[in-house]
Short mmCIF file of C-alpha atoms and ligand atoms in Angstrom, two decimals:
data_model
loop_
_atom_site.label_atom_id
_atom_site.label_comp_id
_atom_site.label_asym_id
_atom_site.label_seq_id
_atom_site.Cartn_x
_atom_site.Cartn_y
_atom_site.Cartn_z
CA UNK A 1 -49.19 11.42 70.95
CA UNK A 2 -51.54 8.84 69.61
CA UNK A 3 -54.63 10.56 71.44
CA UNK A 4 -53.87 13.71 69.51
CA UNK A 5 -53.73 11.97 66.59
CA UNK A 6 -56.86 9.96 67.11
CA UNK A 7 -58.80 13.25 68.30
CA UNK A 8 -57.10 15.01 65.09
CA UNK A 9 -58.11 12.13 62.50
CA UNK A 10 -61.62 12.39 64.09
CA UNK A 11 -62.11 16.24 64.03
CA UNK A 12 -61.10 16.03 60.23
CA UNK A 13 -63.76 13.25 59.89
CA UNK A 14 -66.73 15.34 61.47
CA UNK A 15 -65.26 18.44 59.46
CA UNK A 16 -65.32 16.48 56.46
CA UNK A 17 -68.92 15.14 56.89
CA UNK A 18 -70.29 18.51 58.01
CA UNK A 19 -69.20 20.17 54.41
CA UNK A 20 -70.27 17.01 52.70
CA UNK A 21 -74.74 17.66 54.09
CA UNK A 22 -73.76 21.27 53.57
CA UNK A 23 -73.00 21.06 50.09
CA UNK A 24 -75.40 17.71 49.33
CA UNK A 25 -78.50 20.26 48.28
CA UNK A 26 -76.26 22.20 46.00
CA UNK A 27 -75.18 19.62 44.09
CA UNK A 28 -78.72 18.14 43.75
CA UNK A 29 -80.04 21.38 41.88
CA UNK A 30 -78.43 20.78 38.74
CA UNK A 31 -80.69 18.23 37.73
CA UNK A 32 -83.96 20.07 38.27
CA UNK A 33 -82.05 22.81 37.15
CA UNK A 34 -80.63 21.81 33.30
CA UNK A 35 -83.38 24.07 31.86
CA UNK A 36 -81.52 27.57 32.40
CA UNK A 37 -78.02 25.83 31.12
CA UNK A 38 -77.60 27.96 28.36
CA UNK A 39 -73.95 27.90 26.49
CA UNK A 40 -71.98 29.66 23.88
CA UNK A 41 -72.55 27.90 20.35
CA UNK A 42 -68.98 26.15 19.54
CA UNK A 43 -67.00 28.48 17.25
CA UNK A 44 -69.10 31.58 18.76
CA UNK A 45 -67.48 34.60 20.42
CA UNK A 46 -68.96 36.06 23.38
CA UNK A 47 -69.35 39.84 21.92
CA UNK A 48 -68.26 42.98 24.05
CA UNK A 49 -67.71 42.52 27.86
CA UNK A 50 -68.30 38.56 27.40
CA UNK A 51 -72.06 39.68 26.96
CA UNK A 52 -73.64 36.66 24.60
CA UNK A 53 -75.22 37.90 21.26
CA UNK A 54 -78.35 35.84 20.26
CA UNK A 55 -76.58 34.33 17.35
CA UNK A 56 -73.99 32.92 19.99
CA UNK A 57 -76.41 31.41 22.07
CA UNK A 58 -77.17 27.63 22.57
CA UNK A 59 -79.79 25.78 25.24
CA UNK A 60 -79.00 22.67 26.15
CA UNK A 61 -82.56 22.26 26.15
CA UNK A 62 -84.00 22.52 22.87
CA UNK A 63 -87.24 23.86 23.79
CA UNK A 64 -85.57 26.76 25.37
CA UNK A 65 -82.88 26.83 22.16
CA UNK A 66 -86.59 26.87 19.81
CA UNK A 67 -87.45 30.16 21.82
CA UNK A 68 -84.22 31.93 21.33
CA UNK A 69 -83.99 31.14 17.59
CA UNK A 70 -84.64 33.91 14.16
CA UNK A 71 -87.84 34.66 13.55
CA UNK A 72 -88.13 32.36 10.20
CA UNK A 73 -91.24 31.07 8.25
CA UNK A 74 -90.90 29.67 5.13
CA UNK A 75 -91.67 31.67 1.73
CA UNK A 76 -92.08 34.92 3.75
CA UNK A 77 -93.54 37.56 1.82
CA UNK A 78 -93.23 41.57 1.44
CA UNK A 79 -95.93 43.22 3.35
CA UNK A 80 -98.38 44.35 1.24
CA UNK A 81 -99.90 46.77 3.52
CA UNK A 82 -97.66 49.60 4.57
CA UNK A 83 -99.77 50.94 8.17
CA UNK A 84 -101.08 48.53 10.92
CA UNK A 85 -103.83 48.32 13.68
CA UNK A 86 -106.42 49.71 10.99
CA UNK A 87 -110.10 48.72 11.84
CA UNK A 88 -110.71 45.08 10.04
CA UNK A 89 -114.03 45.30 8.13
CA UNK A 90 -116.31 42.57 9.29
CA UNK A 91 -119.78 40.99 7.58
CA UNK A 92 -123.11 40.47 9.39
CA UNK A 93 -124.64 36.70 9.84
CA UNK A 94 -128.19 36.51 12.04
CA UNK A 95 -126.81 39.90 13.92
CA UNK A 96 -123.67 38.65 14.78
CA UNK A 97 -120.38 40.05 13.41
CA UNK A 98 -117.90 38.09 11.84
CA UNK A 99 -114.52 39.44 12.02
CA UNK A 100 -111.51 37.44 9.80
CA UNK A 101 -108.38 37.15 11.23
CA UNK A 102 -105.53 34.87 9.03
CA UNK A 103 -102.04 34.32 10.89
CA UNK A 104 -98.96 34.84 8.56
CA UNK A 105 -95.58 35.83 8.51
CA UNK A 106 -94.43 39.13 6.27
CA UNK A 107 -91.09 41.47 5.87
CA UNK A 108 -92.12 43.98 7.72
CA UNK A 109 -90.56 47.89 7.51
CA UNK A 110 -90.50 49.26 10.33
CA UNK A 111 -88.02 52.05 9.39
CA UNK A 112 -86.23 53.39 6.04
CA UNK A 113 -84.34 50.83 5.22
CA UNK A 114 -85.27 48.20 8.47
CA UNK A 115 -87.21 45.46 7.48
CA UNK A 116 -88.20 42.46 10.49
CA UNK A 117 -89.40 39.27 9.84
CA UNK A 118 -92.89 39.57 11.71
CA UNK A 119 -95.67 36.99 12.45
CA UNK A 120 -98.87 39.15 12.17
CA UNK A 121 -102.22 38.97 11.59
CA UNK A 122 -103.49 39.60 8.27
CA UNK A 123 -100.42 40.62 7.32
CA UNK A 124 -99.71 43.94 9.22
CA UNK A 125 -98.46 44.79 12.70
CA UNK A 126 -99.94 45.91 14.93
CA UNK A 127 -103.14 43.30 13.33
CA UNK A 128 -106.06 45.04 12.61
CA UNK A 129 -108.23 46.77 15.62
CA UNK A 130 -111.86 45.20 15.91
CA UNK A 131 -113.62 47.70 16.90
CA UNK A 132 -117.69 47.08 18.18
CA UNK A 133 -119.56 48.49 20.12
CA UNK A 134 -120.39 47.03 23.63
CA UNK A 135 -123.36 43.92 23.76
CA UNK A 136 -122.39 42.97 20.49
CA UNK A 137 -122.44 39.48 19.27
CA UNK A 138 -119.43 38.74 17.98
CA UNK A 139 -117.61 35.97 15.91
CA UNK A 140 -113.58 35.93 15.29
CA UNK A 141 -112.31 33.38 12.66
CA UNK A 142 -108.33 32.66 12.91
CA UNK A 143 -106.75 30.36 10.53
CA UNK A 144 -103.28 29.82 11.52
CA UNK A 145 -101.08 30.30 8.12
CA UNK A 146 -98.02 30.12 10.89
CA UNK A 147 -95.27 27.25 10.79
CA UNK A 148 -96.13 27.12 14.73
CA UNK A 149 -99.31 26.56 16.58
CA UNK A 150 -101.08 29.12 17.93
CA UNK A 151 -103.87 30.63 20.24
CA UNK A 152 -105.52 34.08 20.92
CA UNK A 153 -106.15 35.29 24.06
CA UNK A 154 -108.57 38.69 24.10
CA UNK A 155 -107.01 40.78 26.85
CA UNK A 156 -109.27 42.17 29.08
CA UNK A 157 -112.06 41.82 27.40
CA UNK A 158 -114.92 39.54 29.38
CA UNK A 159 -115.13 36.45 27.55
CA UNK A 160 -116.46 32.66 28.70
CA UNK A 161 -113.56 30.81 29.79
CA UNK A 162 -113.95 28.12 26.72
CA UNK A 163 -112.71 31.22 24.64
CA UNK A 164 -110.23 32.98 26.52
CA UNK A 165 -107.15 31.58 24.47
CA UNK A 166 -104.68 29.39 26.34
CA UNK A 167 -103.14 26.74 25.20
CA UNK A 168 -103.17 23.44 27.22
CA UNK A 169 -105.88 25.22 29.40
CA UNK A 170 -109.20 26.37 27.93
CA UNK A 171 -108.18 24.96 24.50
CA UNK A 172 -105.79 22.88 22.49
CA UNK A 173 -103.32 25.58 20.36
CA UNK A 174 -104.53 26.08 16.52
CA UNK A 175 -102.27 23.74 14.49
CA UNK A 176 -100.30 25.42 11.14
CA UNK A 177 -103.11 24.83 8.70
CA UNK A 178 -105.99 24.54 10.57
CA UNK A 179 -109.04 26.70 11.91
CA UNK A 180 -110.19 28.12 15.25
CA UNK A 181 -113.44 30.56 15.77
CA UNK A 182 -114.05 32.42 19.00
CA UNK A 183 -117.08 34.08 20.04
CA UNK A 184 -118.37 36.29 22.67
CA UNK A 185 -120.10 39.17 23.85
CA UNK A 186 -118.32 42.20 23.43
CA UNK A 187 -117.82 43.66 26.66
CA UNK A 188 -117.34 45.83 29.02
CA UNK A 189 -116.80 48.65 26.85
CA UNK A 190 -112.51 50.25 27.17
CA UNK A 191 -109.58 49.50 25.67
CA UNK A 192 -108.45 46.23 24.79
CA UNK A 193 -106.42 44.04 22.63
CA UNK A 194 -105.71 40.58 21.59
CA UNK A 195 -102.33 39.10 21.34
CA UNK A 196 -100.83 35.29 20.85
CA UNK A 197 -101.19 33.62 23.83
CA UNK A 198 -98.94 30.25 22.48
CA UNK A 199 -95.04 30.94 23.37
CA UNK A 200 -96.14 34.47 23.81
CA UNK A 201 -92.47 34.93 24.94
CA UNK A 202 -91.31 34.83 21.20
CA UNK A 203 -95.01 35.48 19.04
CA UNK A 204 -96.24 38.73 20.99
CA UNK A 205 -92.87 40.49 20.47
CA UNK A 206 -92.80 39.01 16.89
CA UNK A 207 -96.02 40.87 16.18
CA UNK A 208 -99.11 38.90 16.96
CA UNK A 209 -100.79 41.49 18.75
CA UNK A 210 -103.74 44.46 18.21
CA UNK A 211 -105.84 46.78 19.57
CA UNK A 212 -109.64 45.63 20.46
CA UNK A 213 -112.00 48.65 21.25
CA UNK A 214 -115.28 48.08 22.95
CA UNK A 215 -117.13 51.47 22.34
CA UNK A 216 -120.13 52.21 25.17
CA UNK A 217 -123.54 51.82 24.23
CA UNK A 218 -124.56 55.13 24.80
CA UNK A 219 -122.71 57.68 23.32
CA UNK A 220 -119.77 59.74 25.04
CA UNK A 221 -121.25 63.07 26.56
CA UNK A 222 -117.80 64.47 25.58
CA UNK A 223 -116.39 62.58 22.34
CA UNK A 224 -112.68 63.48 21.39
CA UNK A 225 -112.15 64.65 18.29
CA UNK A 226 -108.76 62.78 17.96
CA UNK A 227 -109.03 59.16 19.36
CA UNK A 228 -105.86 57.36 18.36
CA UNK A 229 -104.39 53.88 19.79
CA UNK A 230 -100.67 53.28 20.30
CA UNK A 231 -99.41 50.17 20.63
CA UNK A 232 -96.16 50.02 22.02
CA UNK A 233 -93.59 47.00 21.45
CA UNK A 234 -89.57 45.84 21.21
CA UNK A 235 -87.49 43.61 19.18
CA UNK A 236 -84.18 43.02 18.11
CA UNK A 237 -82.31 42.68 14.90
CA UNK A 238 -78.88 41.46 14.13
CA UNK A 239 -77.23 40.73 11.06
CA UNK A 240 -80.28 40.63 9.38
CA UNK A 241 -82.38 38.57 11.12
CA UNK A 242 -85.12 39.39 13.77
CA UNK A 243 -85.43 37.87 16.83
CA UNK A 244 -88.41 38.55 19.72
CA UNK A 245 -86.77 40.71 22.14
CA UNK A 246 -86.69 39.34 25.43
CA UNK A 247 -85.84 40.65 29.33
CA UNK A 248 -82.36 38.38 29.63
CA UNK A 249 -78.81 38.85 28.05
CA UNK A 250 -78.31 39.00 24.76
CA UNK A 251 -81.47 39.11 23.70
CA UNK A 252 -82.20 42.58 24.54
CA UNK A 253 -84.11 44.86 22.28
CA UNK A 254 -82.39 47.24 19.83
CA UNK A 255 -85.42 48.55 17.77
CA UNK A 256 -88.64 50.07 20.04
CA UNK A 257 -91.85 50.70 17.96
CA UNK A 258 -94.96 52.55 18.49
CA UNK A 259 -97.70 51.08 16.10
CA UNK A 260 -94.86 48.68 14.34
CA UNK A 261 -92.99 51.75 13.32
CA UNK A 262 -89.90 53.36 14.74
CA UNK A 263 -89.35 57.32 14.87
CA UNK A 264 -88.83 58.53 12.16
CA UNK A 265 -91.11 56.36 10.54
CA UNK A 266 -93.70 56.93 13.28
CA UNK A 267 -96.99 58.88 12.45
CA UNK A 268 -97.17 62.66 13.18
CA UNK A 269 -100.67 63.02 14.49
CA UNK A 270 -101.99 66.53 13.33
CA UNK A 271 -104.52 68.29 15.43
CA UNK A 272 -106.77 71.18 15.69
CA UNK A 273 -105.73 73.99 18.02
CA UNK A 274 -108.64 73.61 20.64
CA UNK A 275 -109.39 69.98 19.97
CA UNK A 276 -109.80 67.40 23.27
CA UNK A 277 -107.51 64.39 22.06
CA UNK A 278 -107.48 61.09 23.87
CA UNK A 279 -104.34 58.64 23.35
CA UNK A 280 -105.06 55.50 24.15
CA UNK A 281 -101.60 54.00 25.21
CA UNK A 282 -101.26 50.04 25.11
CA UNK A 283 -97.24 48.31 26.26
CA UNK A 284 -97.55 44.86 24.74
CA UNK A 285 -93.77 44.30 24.71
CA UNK A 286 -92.13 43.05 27.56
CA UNK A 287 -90.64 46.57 28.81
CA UNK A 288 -92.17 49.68 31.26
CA UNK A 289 -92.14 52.88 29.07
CA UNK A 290 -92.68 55.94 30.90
CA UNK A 291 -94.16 58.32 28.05
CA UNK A 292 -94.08 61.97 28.53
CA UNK A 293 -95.73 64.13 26.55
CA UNK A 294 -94.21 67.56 25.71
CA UNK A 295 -95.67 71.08 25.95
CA UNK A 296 -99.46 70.32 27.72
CA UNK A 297 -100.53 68.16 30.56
CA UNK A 298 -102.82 65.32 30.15
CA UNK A 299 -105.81 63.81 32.40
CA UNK A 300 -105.27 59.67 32.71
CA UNK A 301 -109.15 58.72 32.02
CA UNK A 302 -108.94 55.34 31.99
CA UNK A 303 -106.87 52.48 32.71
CA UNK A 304 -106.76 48.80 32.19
CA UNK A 305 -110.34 49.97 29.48
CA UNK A 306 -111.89 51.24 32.75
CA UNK A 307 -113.11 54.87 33.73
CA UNK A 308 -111.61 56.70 36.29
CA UNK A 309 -113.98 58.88 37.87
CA UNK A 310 -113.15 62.50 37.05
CA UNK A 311 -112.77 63.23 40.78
CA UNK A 312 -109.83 60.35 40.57
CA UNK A 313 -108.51 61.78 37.39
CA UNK A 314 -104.45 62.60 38.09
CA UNK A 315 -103.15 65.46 35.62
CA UNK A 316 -99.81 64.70 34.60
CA UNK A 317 -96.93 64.70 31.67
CA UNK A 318 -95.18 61.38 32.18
CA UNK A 319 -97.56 57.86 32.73
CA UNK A 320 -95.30 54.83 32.77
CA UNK A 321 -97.05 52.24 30.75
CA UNK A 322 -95.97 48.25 32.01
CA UNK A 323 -96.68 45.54 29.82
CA UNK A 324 -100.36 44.23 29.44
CA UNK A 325 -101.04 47.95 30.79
CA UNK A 326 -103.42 50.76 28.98
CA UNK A 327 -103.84 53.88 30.12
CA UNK A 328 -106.19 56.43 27.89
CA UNK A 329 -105.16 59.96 28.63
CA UNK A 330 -106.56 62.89 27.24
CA UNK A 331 -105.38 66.51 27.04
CA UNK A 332 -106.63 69.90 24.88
CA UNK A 333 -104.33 70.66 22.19
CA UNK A 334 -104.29 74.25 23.60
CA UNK A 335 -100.64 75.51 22.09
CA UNK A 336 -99.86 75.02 18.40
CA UNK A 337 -96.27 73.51 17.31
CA UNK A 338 -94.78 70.19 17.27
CA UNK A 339 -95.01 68.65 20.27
CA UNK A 340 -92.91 65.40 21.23
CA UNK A 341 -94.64 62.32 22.68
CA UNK A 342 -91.39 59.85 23.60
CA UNK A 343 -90.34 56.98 25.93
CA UNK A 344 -88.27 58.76 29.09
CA UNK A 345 -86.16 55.56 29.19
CA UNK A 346 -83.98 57.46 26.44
CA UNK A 347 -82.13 54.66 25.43
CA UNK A 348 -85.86 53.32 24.21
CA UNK A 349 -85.83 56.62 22.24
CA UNK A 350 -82.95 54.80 19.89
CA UNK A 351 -82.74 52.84 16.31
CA UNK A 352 -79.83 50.54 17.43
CA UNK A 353 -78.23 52.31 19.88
CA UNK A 354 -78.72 55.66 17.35
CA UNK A 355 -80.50 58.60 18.91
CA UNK A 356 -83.12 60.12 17.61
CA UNK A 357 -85.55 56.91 16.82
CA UNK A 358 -87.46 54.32 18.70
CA UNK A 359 -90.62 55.21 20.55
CA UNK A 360 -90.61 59.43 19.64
CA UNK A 361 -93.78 60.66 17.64
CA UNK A 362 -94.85 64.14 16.84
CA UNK A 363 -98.41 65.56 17.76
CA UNK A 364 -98.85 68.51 15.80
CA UNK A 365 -100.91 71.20 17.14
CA UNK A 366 -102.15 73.23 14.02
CA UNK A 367 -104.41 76.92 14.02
CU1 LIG B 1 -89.41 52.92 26.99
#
């Protein structure tokens, strides 16, 4: 009797210690781990399904908690431009060209009756496109009117590394107040942009983003007549505050925008029966949107701001654009009517959670 109790007591002991090392690693994680603790704000409810709402959300940490707050600013101002991404006039100095670029926050409509809170550059989003032509010299001035640091990072375009835009890596982040000039070479010639490249988590989707187009030296042998760039981007609004929509619970977008505007408040482009139109398509949100074009097939020319060789050229009606991607398709407005271009993610084709709205725009084929 006193052996089985021995060989029981033992057996229990070895049990004991084996679930003891089995569980030791687990119960180290936490504290490498306290980053993604993320709780509901005292007093908050958890919304439908025990889903968290952004306004119910607390980090622990409170660099995390920074990234998940309003977009806020202080004295923000009605926007006093009503279109974005329109090409930013620039001044000549020794045959370089000196673009100005001023970071500030503005209420910005992006719909009847939907205004965000956007950071932007000068004051529209998307900013305005710089638009050269490739070899140029050119010269970007950014004062930072933000209540947050920032940087720009010029995305895709083939710049020294000392200008390339990240914070804490090829340059210390432009404090609020002060003053930060880039320069470069414009080149290769394609589709580009430039976007915030400080907490880009929160400032891209709150609007600090816009197109950059690097035109070829020599000119195109077969020029479209309608060149248009659409920037495509997220956020979310609730109770009257925006916040930068993000990939995780409860901070999902509910507004999608093509240009900063939302269908209906999108523009109608209005071509030419006959006329070779190239979109150039640029996803700077944090979301894939497939965009299909109704009524006529397109040829992808380029992507990434590079030509595809014709050969290479796919024909097609749907191109799923990921973020940082471009894709510049072109197609021959060959039947008139009004012709949808839209997301195919049709929940993306919504003005919170109201269909139609979102990322829809018309291209109007016209005799
Ligand atoms: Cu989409």
């Amino acid at each position: 009797m006193k052996k089985v109790l021995i060989f029981l007591v033992v057996s229990l002991a070895l049990i004991l210690s084996a679930c003891a090392s089995a569980v030791t690693p687990v119960t180290t994680m936490p504290a490498s781990n306290d980053n993604f603790n993320m709780t509901l704000a005292p007093g908050a409810s958890a919304g439908v399904n025990g889903t968290p709402t952004p306004g119910s959300m607390m980090m622990e940490n409170p660099d995390a908690a920074h990234m998940m707050e309003p977009i806020t600013a202080p004295n923000v101002q009605p926007a006093t431009e009503t279109t974005g991404g329109q090409p930013l006039e620039f001044r000549e100095e020794n045959g370089v060209k000196v673009f100005e670029l001023t970071t500030k926050a503005v209420q910005w409509p992006i719909l009847d009756g939907v205004t965000v809170t956007a950071y932007t550059y000068n004051g529209t989003v998307p900013g305005p496109m710089i638009r050269v032509t490739e070899g140029d010299q050119i010269r970007i001035v950014v004062k930072n009117e933000l209540p947050d640091p920032t940087t720009i990072h010029w995305h895709g375009v083939e710049v020294p590394n000392a200008m390339d835009g990240v914070p804490g890596v090829t340059q210390d982040p432009i404090q609020p107040g002060e003053t930060f000039t880039y320069e470069f070479t414009a080149k290769p010639a394609g589709t580009f942009m430039y976007h915030s490249h400080y907490e880009g988590d929160v400032q891209v989707s709150a609007g600090l983003y816009a197109p950059f187009i690097i035109d070829p030296k020599e000119p195109e042998a077969n020029s479209p007549v309608v060149d248009k760039v659409l920037m495509i981007s997220e956020l979310r609004m609730t109770d009257g505050q925006t916040f930068a929509a993000m990939p995780m619970a409860g901070m999902e977008p509910n507004y999608f925008t093509i240009n900063g505007k939302s269908f209906p408040a999108t523009e109608t482009i209005t071509v030419k029966k006959g006329d070779l139109v190239r979109l150039r398509l640029i996803a700077i949100g944090q979301f894939i949107h497939p965009m299909h074009l109704h009524g006529m097939p397109f040829k992808i020319v380029a992507t990434d701001g590079h030509p595809v060789p014709e050969a290479a050229q796919l024909t097609k009606d749907t191109v799923s654009v990921a973020p940082g991607e471009r894709y510049d398709i072109e197609f021959v407005a060959t039947e008139t009517g009004q012709w949808m271009l839209h997301c195919h993610i049709l929940h993306h084709t919504t003005n919170d959670n109201v269909e139609p709205g979102g990322l829809m725009m018309v291209i109007n084929v016209v005799e």
